[in-house]
Amino acid sequence: MRVFQREQEKYVSPIIIVSNAVMSGSGHVSPVTSLEVVPSFVAGGLRPEVPLLTSEEESSGLSLELASLDESGVLNFWVVVELPKGNEAGSPTDLGLRPGGKVKLLHSSSLLAVQSPSLKHAAKTRPFQTLLLKCHPTDSNQFFIGTNLGLVSHGTSHGLKAPPQFYRFQEVEERTVDISSIHFCPFSPNLFLVGCADGSIRLHLVSHDQPVAEWMNSTAGEPVISLQWAQTRPAVFCVLDAASNLHIWDLLKDDAHPVITEKITADRVTAMAVFGDSGQQNTYSGIALAYESGKIELQHFTQTLTVPNPAEEGKLESIMAEVF
């Protein structure tokens, strides 16, 4: 059965983000591990502590919020705004804004998002670190942080705390493993997948600390590099491991193992992004793979992996019902 249709493109113009010490007083003092765009459609708009522009610097339209996380658990929020015009002479106050530049970065707020959990043995064997940040897709007040102790921390940027504090493995024993990937289901935003450096995969519900499903050996122990839900089918998700194996899961067909595993040998795959258009499932659904050589390849799904099945949402509900 043919699963993919391939297109290749040479990646020749990388985007490089360079930071300096201009904003060090309101930035990070530990290595930054994750950067995330904060959803903009949450009720209430931007956070109340976001600094306002002066009347001479009113935004010309572009405005978004970013969150940056460092390995010590400090979370900073930033606002990116586009000015109506640039000043070729440069700004005497915004030292990080290049002469003529129109995109301005404003520091909004900072908080210690995660404190080291009270574990019996794990914290003694390796220093606690925060590795990965994700915002809830429909509530930017909630954030989820992957750690190096197998835990995903759950917090809020303001207001009351939201339980649970941590998401963990099903087993009681502590496991010192890096959380390498987190991805929310586009069809049910309170479901999310967690991938780990030991190859394990967990399916979590936001309201419960224990996973609704857990797969321990699907990558034969290879670390998970990335995992993402399909954009057109609720029961399909994709996993990339460190050995350049691409695993495709279809929970309707098999909820214990991936239905497809493709070994990519020509070049090492370093990143993966799933794309899709629910209105044109076959033509515009698939995976973009980035290779170590700089090449980008698009693999388009065939119809069996793209056309929604009415039984899919019921399958997810049945998996949750088995646990809770």
Short mmCIF file of C-alpha atoms in Angstrom, two decimals:
data_model
loop_
_atom_site.label_atom_id
_atom_site.label_comp_id
_atom_site.label_asym_id
_atom_site.label_seq_id
_atom_site.Cartn_x
_atom_site.Cartn_y
_atom_site.Cartn_z
CA MET A 1 0.00 0.00 0.00
CA ARG A 2 1.38 3.38 -0.94
CA VAL A 3 1.32 5.65 2.08
CA PHE A 4 3.24 8.74 1.01
CA GLN A 5 3.73 10.97 -1.99
CA ARG A 6 7.03 12.82 -1.71
CA GLU A 7 8.18 16.31 -2.57
CA GLN A 8 11.66 17.63 -1.81
CA GLU A 9 13.02 21.11 -1.39
CA LYS A 10 16.47 22.32 -0.45
CA TYR A 11 16.46 24.48 2.66
CA VAL A 12 19.01 27.21 1.96
CA SER A 13 17.98 30.23 4.02
CA PRO A 14 17.71 29.54 7.75
CA ILE A 15 16.30 32.14 10.11
CA ILE A 16 18.76 33.01 12.87
CA ILE A 17 17.62 34.65 16.08
CA VAL A 18 20.38 36.47 17.92
CA SER A 19 19.96 37.99 21.37
CA ASN A 20 22.17 40.43 23.23
CA ALA A 21 22.39 41.72 26.79
CA VAL A 22 20.28 44.84 26.25
CA MET A 23 17.27 43.29 28.01
CA SER A 24 19.25 41.17 30.46
CA GLY A 25 17.68 42.93 33.44
CA SER A 26 14.25 41.57 32.52
CA GLY A 27 15.25 38.38 30.72
CA HIS A 28 16.87 35.09 31.69
CA VAL A 29 20.02 34.23 33.61
CA SER A 30 19.89 30.51 32.73
CA PRO A 31 19.94 28.91 29.25
CA VAL A 32 16.65 29.33 27.39
CA THR A 33 15.17 25.92 26.57
CA SER A 34 11.84 26.76 24.90
CA LEU A 35 10.02 29.57 23.10
CA GLU A 36 6.27 29.50 22.47
CA VAL A 37 3.71 31.78 20.82
CA VAL A 38 0.90 32.44 23.29
CA PRO A 39 -2.62 31.96 21.81
CA SER A 40 -4.20 35.34 21.09
CA PHE A 41 -7.89 34.43 21.06
CA VAL A 42 -8.33 33.97 24.80
CA ALA A 43 -11.06 36.07 26.41
CA GLY A 44 -9.67 39.15 28.08
CA GLY A 45 -7.01 39.92 25.47
CA LEU A 46 -3.45 40.66 26.53
CA ARG A 47 -2.43 40.35 30.16
CA PRO A 48 -3.08 43.49 32.24
CA GLU A 49 0.61 43.91 33.06
CA VAL A 50 1.58 44.30 29.37
CA PRO A 51 3.27 47.72 28.99
CA LEU A 52 1.42 50.13 26.71
CA LEU A 53 2.98 51.98 23.79
CA THR A 54 3.13 55.76 23.85
CA SER A 55 0.72 57.62 21.58
CA GLU A 56 3.55 58.27 19.12
CA GLU A 57 4.30 54.55 18.89
CA GLU A 58 0.86 53.06 18.34
CA SER A 59 0.96 49.63 16.77
CA SER A 60 0.21 49.35 13.06
CA GLY A 61 -1.54 46.01 13.43
CA LEU A 62 0.92 43.21 14.14
CA SER A 63 0.80 42.19 17.78
CA LEU A 64 1.51 38.84 19.38
CA GLU A 65 2.67 37.48 22.68
CA LEU A 66 5.63 35.16 23.26
CA ALA A 67 6.64 33.10 26.26
CA SER A 68 10.22 31.97 26.91
CA LEU A 69 11.32 29.33 29.40
CA ASP A 70 14.77 28.68 30.83
CA GLU A 71 16.12 25.52 32.43
CA SER A 72 15.71 26.88 35.97
CA GLY A 73 11.93 27.22 35.54
CA VAL A 74 11.74 30.99 34.97
CA LEU A 75 9.01 31.93 32.50
CA ASN A 76 9.04 35.32 30.76
CA PHE A 77 6.23 36.83 28.72
CA TRP A 78 6.92 39.26 25.87
CA VAL A 79 4.77 41.32 23.51
CA VAL A 80 5.85 41.78 19.89
CA VAL A 81 4.37 44.87 18.22
CA GLU A 82 4.84 46.45 14.82
CA LEU A 83 5.34 50.23 14.80
CA PRO A 84 3.79 52.31 11.99
CA LYS A 85 7.22 53.60 10.94
CA GLY A 86 10.86 53.18 11.81
CA ASN A 87 13.42 55.75 12.89
CA GLU A 88 16.54 55.58 10.73
CA ALA A 89 18.48 57.47 13.40
CA GLY A 90 17.74 54.76 15.92
CA SER A 91 15.98 54.95 19.28
CA PRO A 92 17.72 56.41 22.34
CA THR A 93 15.57 54.27 24.65
CA ASP A 94 15.00 50.99 22.78
CA LEU A 95 18.62 49.90 22.48
CA GLY A 96 17.66 46.53 21.02
CA LEU A 97 15.70 48.10 18.14
CA ARG A 98 17.85 48.48 15.04
CA PRO A 99 17.84 51.82 13.17
CA GLY A 100 14.79 51.84 10.92
CA GLY A 101 13.34 48.81 12.64
CA LYS A 102 9.57 48.60 13.12
CA VAL A 103 9.20 45.43 15.20
CA LYS A 104 9.48 46.04 18.92
CA LEU A 105 9.82 43.54 21.77
CA LEU A 106 8.32 44.54 25.12
CA HIS A 107 8.82 42.59 28.33
CA SER A 108 5.48 41.85 29.96
CA SER A 109 6.00 39.77 33.09
CA SER A 110 8.10 37.07 34.69
CA LEU A 111 7.42 34.25 37.13
CA LEU A 112 9.01 31.13 38.55
CA ALA A 113 6.78 28.64 36.74
CA VAL A 114 8.09 25.40 38.25
CA GLN A 115 9.71 24.56 41.54
CA SER A 116 11.58 21.31 42.03
CA PRO A 117 9.10 18.58 43.02
CA SER A 118 9.48 16.69 46.29
CA LEU A 119 10.77 13.37 45.01
CA LYS A 120 12.41 10.65 47.08
CA HIS A 121 15.36 9.66 44.91
CA ALA A 122 15.23 11.22 41.43
CA ALA A 123 16.17 14.75 42.48
CA LYS A 124 19.30 13.39 44.15
CA THR A 125 20.61 11.74 40.99
CA ARG A 126 20.35 14.68 38.58
CA PRO A 127 19.63 18.44 38.90
CA PHE A 128 16.02 19.41 38.19
CA GLN A 129 15.60 21.16 34.82
CA THR A 130 12.71 22.48 32.77
CA LEU A 131 13.02 21.61 29.07
CA LEU A 132 9.86 22.31 27.10
CA LEU A 133 6.96 24.79 27.17
CA LYS A 134 3.48 24.48 25.70
CA CYS A 135 0.44 26.73 26.19
CA HIS A 136 -3.08 25.37 26.30
CA PRO A 137 -4.52 25.96 22.80
CA THR A 138 -7.75 27.56 24.02
CA ASP A 139 -6.67 29.07 27.35
CA SER A 140 -3.34 30.89 27.31
CA ASN A 141 -3.50 31.29 31.09
CA GLN A 142 -2.58 27.61 31.43
CA PHE A 143 0.91 26.40 30.57
CA PHE A 144 2.52 22.96 30.53
CA ILE A 145 6.24 22.42 31.10
CA GLY A 146 8.20 19.26 30.40
CA THR A 147 10.99 18.42 32.85
CA ASN A 148 13.96 16.05 33.02
CA LEU A 149 12.28 13.92 35.70
CA GLY A 150 9.50 12.42 33.57
CA LEU A 151 6.98 14.96 34.87
CA VAL A 152 4.95 17.60 33.04
CA SER A 153 4.26 20.61 35.24
CA HIS A 154 0.90 22.40 35.01
CA GLY A 155 0.58 26.05 35.99
CA THR A 156 -1.19 29.34 35.37
CA SER A 157 0.30 32.73 34.59
CA HIS A 158 -2.18 34.59 36.79
CA GLY A 159 -5.21 33.88 38.99
CA LEU A 160 -5.95 30.62 40.77
CA LYS A 161 -3.80 27.54 40.30
CA ALA A 162 -5.25 24.78 38.13
CA PRO A 163 -4.94 21.14 39.23
CA PRO A 164 -3.15 18.84 38.85
CA GLN A 165 0.30 20.24 39.61
CA PHE A 166 2.14 17.48 37.72
CA TYR A 167 1.37 14.84 35.08
CA ARG A 168 3.28 11.59 35.59
CA PHE A 169 3.66 7.98 34.47
CA GLN A 170 1.12 5.32 35.43
CA GLU A 171 3.65 3.52 37.62
CA VAL A 172 4.38 4.71 41.14
CA GLU A 173 8.18 4.50 40.81
CA GLU A 174 10.06 7.66 39.92
CA ARG A 175 11.64 7.84 36.45
CA THR A 176 14.37 10.34 35.62
CA VAL A 177 13.67 10.78 31.92
CA ASP A 178 13.52 13.90 29.75
CA ILE A 179 10.18 15.06 28.39
CA SER A 180 11.01 15.72 24.73
CA SER A 181 7.67 16.58 23.10
CA ILE A 182 4.15 17.74 24.04
CA HIS A 183 1.28 18.21 21.58
CA PHE A 184 -2.42 18.99 22.08
CA CYS A 185 -5.17 17.30 20.10
CA PRO A 186 -6.68 19.79 17.58
CA PHE A 187 -10.08 18.10 17.92
CA SER A 188 -10.19 17.85 21.72
CA PRO A 189 -7.99 20.55 23.31
CA ASN A 190 -8.05 18.90 26.74
CA LEU A 191 -6.19 15.85 25.41
CA PHE A 192 -2.44 15.96 24.88
CA LEU A 193 0.38 13.60 23.98
CA VAL A 194 3.72 13.43 25.79
CA GLY A 195 6.87 11.93 24.29
CA CYS A 196 9.93 10.97 26.37
CA ALA A 197 13.63 10.34 25.83
CA ASP A 198 13.25 6.66 26.75
CA GLY A 199 10.84 6.16 23.82
CA SER A 200 7.68 6.07 25.92
CA ILE A 201 4.50 7.89 24.87
CA ARG A 202 1.65 9.02 27.11
CA LEU A 203 -1.85 10.29 26.39
CA HIS A 204 -3.09 12.69 29.07
CA LEU A 205 -6.33 14.41 29.95
CA VAL A 206 -5.78 17.93 31.32
CA SER A 207 -7.89 17.25 34.42
CA HIS A 208 -6.03 14.10 35.58
CA ASP A 209 -2.43 13.52 36.62
CA GLN A 210 -2.36 9.88 35.47
CA PRO A 211 -2.32 9.15 31.71
CA VAL A 212 -5.36 7.66 30.01
CA ALA A 213 -3.01 5.56 27.87
CA GLU A 214 0.69 4.77 27.91
CA TRP A 215 2.89 3.05 25.33
CA MET A 216 6.32 2.00 26.58
CA ASN A 217 8.01 0.15 23.68
CA SER A 218 6.65 1.61 20.45
CA THR A 219 10.06 3.01 19.36
CA ALA A 220 12.15 0.07 20.63
CA GLY A 221 13.70 2.40 23.19
CA GLU A 222 14.75 5.14 20.76
CA PRO A 223 14.19 8.66 22.18
CA VAL A 224 11.12 10.50 20.90
CA ILE A 225 12.19 13.62 19.01
CA SER A 226 8.72 14.87 18.11
CA LEU A 227 5.10 13.73 18.17
CA GLN A 228 2.10 15.47 16.65
CA TRP A 229 -1.58 14.78 16.03
CA ALA A 230 -2.87 14.61 12.47
CA GLN A 231 -4.85 17.67 11.41
CA THR A 232 -7.76 15.81 9.79
CA ARG A 233 -8.26 12.67 11.91
CA PRO A 234 -8.61 12.60 15.72
CA ALA A 235 -7.33 9.03 16.04
CA VAL A 236 -4.11 9.51 14.05
CA PHE A 237 -0.80 10.85 15.33
CA CYS A 238 2.82 10.70 14.19
CA VAL A 239 6.03 10.06 16.12
CA LEU A 240 9.62 10.72 15.04
CA ASP A 241 12.39 9.00 16.99
CA ALA A 242 16.14 9.64 17.24
CA ALA A 243 16.97 6.83 14.81
CA SER A 244 14.99 8.59 12.03
CA ASN A 245 12.09 6.17 12.29
CA LEU A 246 8.68 7.64 11.50
CA HIS A 247 5.84 5.90 13.34
CA ILE A 248 2.21 6.54 12.40
CA TRP A 249 -0.53 5.56 14.84
CA ASP A 250 -4.17 4.96 13.95
CA LEU A 251 -6.02 4.17 17.18
CA LEU A 252 -9.06 2.95 15.26
CA LYS A 253 -7.03 0.14 13.69
CA ASP A 254 -4.62 -0.63 16.54
CA ASP A 255 -4.48 1.09 19.93
CA ALA A 256 -1.38 -0.84 21.06
CA HIS A 257 1.13 -0.36 18.21
CA PRO A 258 1.81 2.01 15.32
CA VAL A 259 0.19 0.89 12.06
CA ILE A 260 3.12 2.14 9.96
CA THR A 261 6.83 2.46 10.74
CA GLU A 262 9.13 3.86 8.06
CA LYS A 263 12.91 3.82 8.48
CA ILE A 264 14.57 6.79 6.79
CA THR A 265 18.17 5.91 5.94
CA ALA A 266 19.32 8.42 3.32
CA ASP A 267 19.79 11.27 5.82
CA ARG A 268 19.16 11.92 9.51
CA VAL A 269 15.79 13.55 10.25
CA THR A 270 16.07 16.31 12.86
CA ALA A 271 12.52 17.72 12.99
CA MET A 272 8.95 16.96 11.92
CA ALA A 273 5.79 19.03 11.39
CA VAL A 274 2.36 17.64 10.55
CA PHE A 275 0.22 19.75 8.22
CA GLY A 276 -3.33 19.40 6.95
CA ASP A 277 -6.46 20.98 5.58
CA SER A 278 -9.67 19.26 6.65
CA GLY A 279 -11.41 20.55 3.54
CA GLN A 280 -8.94 18.86 1.15
CA GLN A 281 -7.69 15.89 3.11
CA ASN A 282 -5.58 14.00 0.59
CA THR A 283 -3.84 16.84 -1.25
CA TYR A 284 -2.96 19.00 1.72
CA SER A 285 -2.36 16.51 4.55
CA GLY A 286 0.96 14.99 5.48
CA ILE A 287 4.30 15.49 7.21
CA ALA A 288 7.16 17.91 6.60
CA LEU A 289 10.54 16.39 7.52
CA ALA A 290 13.71 18.44 8.06
CA TYR A 291 17.01 16.65 7.42
CA GLU A 292 20.46 17.24 8.86
CA SER A 293 21.75 18.12 5.39
CA GLY A 294 19.34 21.07 5.21
CA LYS A 295 16.79 19.41 2.94
CA ILE A 296 13.05 19.58 3.63
CA GLU A 297 10.77 16.81 2.37
CA LEU A 298 6.98 16.79 2.23
CA GLN A 299 5.25 13.43 2.56
CA HIS A 300 1.56 13.59 1.62
CA PHE A 301 -0.81 11.13 3.29
CA THR A 302 -3.01 8.87 1.25
CA GLN A 303 -6.75 8.90 1.70
CA THR A 304 -6.78 6.20 4.38
CA LEU A 305 -4.88 8.48 6.77
CA THR A 306 -6.73 11.69 6.01
CA VAL A 307 -10.48 11.12 5.61
CA PRO A 308 -12.21 11.41 9.03
CA ASN A 309 -14.13 8.47 10.42
CA PRO A 310 -17.27 9.11 12.54
CA ALA A 311 -16.08 6.47 15.03
CA GLU A 312 -12.84 8.28 15.91
CA GLU A 313 -14.09 10.59 18.62
CA GLY A 314 -15.97 7.69 20.17
CA LYS A 315 -12.71 5.72 20.22
CA LEU A 316 -10.98 8.46 22.20
CA GLU A 317 -13.91 8.63 24.61
CA SER A 318 -13.79 4.86 25.12
CA ILE A 319 -10.06 4.99 25.94
CA MET A 320 -10.77 7.62 28.60
CA ALA A 321 -13.75 5.70 29.94
CA GLU A 322 -11.60 2.62 30.53
CA VAL A 323 -9.42 4.58 32.96
CA PHE A 324 -11.80 7.00 34.68
#
